[in-house]
Amino acid sequence: MPSTEPVGSTEPLRVSILTQGRYLIVSIHTALDDSQMVRLQRDLIDQVGRQRSRGIIVDLSTLDVLDSFATRTLTQLAHAAQLRGAVTVIVGISPEIAIAMTQLSLQFDFVHTCLDLEEGLARLAELTAGSERRASTDRGDDDH
Amino acid sequence: MAVSFVDERERVIRQQQDSILELSTPVLQVRERLLILPITGVLDNQRARQLTEQLLRGIRTHRARVVVIDITGVPDVDESVANSLVQTVDASGLMGAEVIITGLSSEIAQTLVTIGVDLTKMRTVGDLQGGIEEAERRLGFKVIRDGDAEH
């Protein structure tokens, strides 16, 4: 008899998105397939807008591989986030993934990369302090 | 049976080669968050790969933010090794570390320019001392000698 898994509560948690002040912290727990990556991208952009987040940290430390689709999707996420006023920091890239990415000439754009969550939060603080200063002096034009 | 004896010897030789390679490219922490990777001798592809792996593991272990790779002791590099160095710089960046390369000989400088390596990705400083000083500046260290007048 074919069993149908109810979608939702019994599925293992693949991604968690936590709010930390004006930042979103995204942890990817298992490898995501293409459609899940696209959905994550959409959900994150929505949340950035709803919560007026200033920064996103994407933690990839549990991943063993990162393919070109994921790299492109994360770049698009970061670009869209930037358009909505948030900077993106990616953390937790392992040595193996870093080497594989450079060998395949994969790279991120619109993204800062840091070693881990602690570094990522420090970087976000630096990056968003600047834009808060700019906002408070009421200048119309940003060069970044 | 003769085949497996040869295999075993080959395995031991490979293992020893790996040990030699690892010992010859030490990754050294000289300040908090600052690593130095002094390279001497011939730099071939295998060594460049091995060095990259060791460096990245070192970046993770020591949570390094700046790495100084000194190639004073390397006579020359070919195109694939030069590209490998660029990859090392890129991979380090993905792990949050900036790389400063020091000690380029005039041969290597010419090779890099001739090959057309994307040098905008590579920060180079003439010598190791200069590289360390710049790294310290980036990390917010200030070195003051006893006896120097302050202010």
GROMACS .gro file of N, CA, C and O in nm, chain A residues 24 26 28 37-38 40-46 48-49 53-60 69-91 93 107-113 124 127 144:
model
  224
   24LEU      N    1   1.879   3.874   0.975
   24LEU     CA    2   1.822   3.740   0.962
   24LEU      C    3   1.938   3.642   0.960
   24LEU      O    4   2.037   3.665   0.890
   26VAL      N    5   2.027   3.266   0.867
   26VAL     CA    6   1.974   3.150   0.796
   26VAL      C    7   2.071   3.034   0.809
   26VAL      O    8   2.187   3.045   0.773
   28ILE      N    9   2.134   2.648   0.691
   28ILE     CA   10   2.089   2.542   0.601
   28ILE      C   11   2.136   2.410   0.661
   28ILE      O   12   2.255   2.386   0.677
   37MET      N   13   1.584   2.557  -0.298
   37MET     CA   14   1.671   2.675  -0.297
   37MET      C   15   1.593   2.796  -0.346
   37MET      O   16   1.604   2.905  -0.289
   38VAL      N   17   1.517   2.776  -0.451
   38VAL     CA   18   1.439   2.887  -0.507
   38VAL      C   19   1.338   2.936  -0.404
   38VAL      O   20   1.317   3.056  -0.386
   40LEU      N   21   1.360   2.909  -0.079
   40LEU     CA   22   1.432   2.977   0.027
   40LEU      C   23   1.462   3.121  -0.013
   40LEU      O   24   1.444   3.215   0.065
   41GLN      N   25   1.506   3.136  -0.136
   41GLN     CA   26   1.537   3.269  -0.187
   41GLN      C   27   1.415   3.359  -0.176
   41GLN      O   28   1.422   3.470  -0.126
   42ARG      N   29   1.300   3.307  -0.219
   42ARG     CA   30   1.177   3.386  -0.217
   42ARG      C   31   1.136   3.420  -0.074
   42ARG      O   32   1.105   3.533  -0.041
   43ASP      N   33   1.139   3.319   0.014
   43ASP     CA   34   1.100   3.341   0.154
   43ASP      C   35   1.188   3.446   0.220
   43ASP      O   36   1.141   3.531   0.295
   44LEU      N   37   1.318   3.438   0.193
   44LEU     CA   38   1.410   3.532   0.254
   44LEU      C   39   1.384   3.674   0.208
   44LEU      O   40   1.384   3.767   0.289
   45ILE      N   41   1.365   3.692   0.079
   45ILE     CA   42   1.340   3.827   0.028
   45ILE      C   43   1.211   3.883   0.088
   45ILE      O   44   1.205   4.000   0.125
   46ASP      N   45   1.111   3.798   0.100
   46ASP     CA   46   0.987   3.841   0.165
   46ASP      C   47   1.015   3.889   0.306
   46ASP      O   48   0.971   3.996   0.349
   48VAL      N   49   1.295   3.983   0.445
   48VAL     CA   50   1.375   4.106   0.450
   48VAL      C   51   1.284   4.227   0.439
   48VAL      O   52   1.299   4.326   0.511
   49GLY      N   53   1.188   4.216   0.347
   49GLY     CA   54   1.094   4.326   0.328
   49GLY      C   55   1.004   4.347   0.448
   49GLY      O   56   0.990   4.458   0.500
   53SER      N   57   1.487   4.410   0.739
   53SER     CA   58   1.617   4.366   0.787
   53SER      C   59   1.729   4.443   0.720
   53SER      O   60   1.718   4.485   0.605
   54ARG      N   61   1.837   4.462   0.792
   54ARG     CA   62   1.953   4.533   0.737
   54ARG      C   63   2.057   4.434   0.686
   54ARG      O   64   2.145   4.469   0.606
   55GLY      N   65   2.051   4.311   0.737
   55GLY     CA   66   2.153   4.215   0.697
   55GLY      C   67   2.105   4.072   0.705
   55GLY      O   68   2.015   4.040   0.782
   56ILE      N   69   2.166   3.989   0.621
   56ILE     CA   70   2.135   3.845   0.622
   56ILE      C   71   2.267   3.771   0.639
   56ILE      O   72   2.366   3.804   0.574
   57ILE      N   73   2.267   3.672   0.726
   57ILE     CA   74   2.381   3.579   0.733
   57ILE      C   75   2.331   3.443   0.686
   57ILE      O   76   2.232   3.393   0.737
   58VAL      N   77   2.401   3.387   0.590
   58VAL     CA   78   2.366   3.252   0.544
   58VAL      C   79   2.477   3.158   0.588
   58VAL      O   80   2.592   3.174   0.547
   59ASP      N   81   2.443   3.063   0.673
   59ASP     CA   82   2.542   2.973   0.728
   59ASP      C   83   2.543   2.842   0.651
   59ASP      O   84   2.446   2.766   0.656
   60LEU      N   85   2.654   2.816   0.581
   60LEU     CA   86   2.664   2.696   0.498
   60LEU      C   87   2.748   2.587   0.564
   60LEU      O   88   2.789   2.492   0.497
   69PHE      N   89   2.429   2.592  -0.928
   69PHE     CA   90   2.294   2.645  -0.915
   69PHE      C   91   2.277   2.715  -0.781
   69PHE      O   92   2.223   2.826  -0.772
   70ALA      N   93   2.326   2.649  -0.676
   70ALA     CA   94   2.315   2.709  -0.543
   70ALA      C   95   2.393   2.840  -0.537
   70ALA      O   96   2.347   2.938  -0.479
   71THR      N   97   2.511   2.839  -0.598
   71THR     CA   98   2.594   2.960  -0.598
   71THR      C   99   2.521   3.075  -0.667
   71THR      O  100   2.516   3.188  -0.616
   72ARG      N  101   2.462   3.044  -0.782
   72ARG     CA  102   2.388   3.149  -0.856
   72ARG      C  103   2.268   3.195  -0.776
   72ARG      O  104   2.240   3.315  -0.769
   73THR      N  105   2.196   3.101  -0.715
   73THR     CA  106   2.077   3.138  -0.638
   73THR      C  107   2.113   3.227  -0.520
   73THR      O  108   2.043   3.325  -0.491
   74LEU      N  109   2.224   3.195  -0.453
   74LEU     CA  110   2.265   3.278  -0.340
   74LEU      C  111   2.308   3.416  -0.387
   74LEU      O  112   2.282   3.516  -0.320
   75THR      N  113   2.373   3.421  -0.504
   75THR     CA  114   2.410   3.552  -0.559
   75THR      C  115   2.285   3.633  -0.589
   75THR      O  116   2.278   3.753  -0.558
   76GLN      N  117   2.184   3.569  -0.648
   76GLN     CA  118   2.059   3.641  -0.680
   76GLN      C  119   1.991   3.687  -0.552
   76GLN      O  120   1.938   3.799  -0.544
   77LEU      N  121   1.993   3.601  -0.452
   77LEU     CA  122   1.935   3.637  -0.323
   77LEU      C  123   2.003   3.763  -0.268
   77LEU      O  124   1.937   3.858  -0.226
   78ALA      N  125   2.136   3.763  -0.273
   78ALA     CA  126   2.211   3.876  -0.219
   78ALA      C  127   2.182   4.003  -0.297
   78ALA      O  128   2.171   4.112  -0.241
   79HIS      N  129   2.171   3.989  -0.429
   79HIS     CA  130   2.141   4.105  -0.513
   79HIS      C  131   2.004   4.161  -0.479
   79HIS      O  132   1.987   4.282  -0.459
   80ALA      N  133   1.905   4.072  -0.471
   80ALA     CA  134   1.769   4.116  -0.438
   80ALA      C  135   1.765   4.176  -0.298
   80ALA      O  136   1.699   4.278  -0.273
   81ALA      N  137   1.838   4.115  -0.206
   81ALA     CA  138   1.841   4.167  -0.069
   81ALA      C  139   1.899   4.308  -0.068
   81ALA      O  140   1.851   4.397   0.003
   82GLN      N  141   2.003   4.327  -0.149
   82GLN     CA  142   2.065   4.459  -0.155
   82GLN      C  143   1.966   4.563  -0.206
   82GLN      O  144   1.960   4.674  -0.155
   83LEU      N  145   1.888   4.522  -0.306
   83LEU     CA  146   1.788   4.614  -0.359
   83LEU      C  147   1.685   4.650  -0.253
   83LEU      O  148   1.623   4.757  -0.257
   84ARG      N  149   1.666   4.558  -0.157
   84ARG     CA  150   1.570   4.586  -0.050
   84ARG      C  151   1.638   4.638   0.076
   84ARG      O  152   1.580   4.640   0.183
   85GLY      N  153   1.766   4.675   0.063
   85GLY     CA  154   1.833   4.741   0.174
   85GLY      C  155   1.905   4.651   0.273
   85GLY      O  156   1.935   4.693   0.385
   86ALA      N  157   1.936   4.529   0.235
   86ALA     CA  158   2.007   4.440   0.327
   86ALA      C  159   2.135   4.389   0.264
   86ALA      O  160   2.138   4.359   0.145
   87VAL      N  161   2.241   4.379   0.344
   87VAL     CA  162   2.365   4.318   0.296
   87VAL      C  163   2.365   4.170   0.333
   87VAL      O  164   2.304   4.130   0.431
   88THR      N  165   2.437   4.094   0.253
   88THR     CA  166   2.440   3.950   0.276
   88THR      C  167   2.581   3.904   0.306
   88THR      O  168   2.676   3.938   0.236
   89VAL      N  169   2.595   3.826   0.412
   89VAL     CA  170   2.723   3.767   0.446
   89VAL      C  171   2.706   3.615   0.445
   89VAL      O  172   2.612   3.563   0.507
   90ILE      N  173   2.794   3.547   0.375
   90ILE     CA  174   2.789   3.400   0.375
   90ILE      C  175   2.902   3.350   0.464
   90ILE      O  176   3.015   3.396   0.455
   91VAL      N  177   2.871   3.256   0.552
   91VAL     CA  178   2.972   3.201   0.642
   91VAL      C  179   2.971   3.049   0.635
   91VAL      O  180   2.876   2.988   0.589
   93ILE      N  181   3.188   2.836   0.482
   93ILE     CA  182   3.236   2.761   0.365
   93ILE      C  183   3.356   2.678   0.408
   93ILE      O  184   3.452   2.732   0.462
  107GLN      N  185   3.181   3.176  -0.826
  107GLN     CA  186   3.199   3.280  -0.726
  107GLN      C  187   3.066   3.343  -0.691
  107GLN      O  188   2.968   3.328  -0.763
  108PHE      N  189   3.067   3.410  -0.577
  108PHE     CA  190   2.949   3.483  -0.535
  108PHE      C  191   2.966   3.629  -0.574
  108PHE      O  192   3.077   3.681  -0.574
  109ASP      N  193   2.859   3.696  -0.604
  109ASP     CA  194   2.862   3.842  -0.617
  109ASP      C  195   2.764   3.901  -0.518
  109ASP      O  196   2.672   3.833  -0.473
  110PHE      N  197   2.784   4.027  -0.485
  110PHE     CA  198   2.697   4.098  -0.391
  110PHE      C  199   2.705   4.039  -0.251
  110PHE      O  200   2.620   4.063  -0.166
  111VAL      N  201   2.808   3.958  -0.229
  111VAL     CA  202   2.815   3.882  -0.104
  111VAL      C  203   2.948   3.908  -0.036
  111VAL      O  204   3.050   3.923  -0.100
  112HIS      N  205   2.946   3.914   0.098
  112HIS     CA  206   3.071   3.913   0.174
  112HIS      C  207   3.086   3.773   0.231
  112HIS      O  208   2.986   3.708   0.262
  113THR      N  209   3.209   3.728   0.245
  113THR     CA  210   3.226   3.593   0.301
  113THR      C  211   3.313   3.601   0.426
  113THR      O  212   3.416   3.667   0.427
  124LEU      N  213   2.871   4.218   0.966
  124LEU     CA  214   2.742   4.284   0.945
  124LEU      C  215   2.735   4.414   1.024
  124LEU      O  216   2.684   4.515   0.975
  127LEU      N  217   2.932   4.670   0.839
  127LEU     CA  218   2.869   4.711   0.713
  127LEU      C  219   2.743   4.794   0.735
  127LEU      O  220   2.717   4.888   0.662
  144HIS      N  221   2.733   5.275  -0.288
  144HIS     CA  222   2.756   5.132  -0.266
  144HIS      C  223   2.626   5.056  -0.279
  144HIS      O  224   2.555   5.037  -0.186
   0.00000   0.00000   0.00000
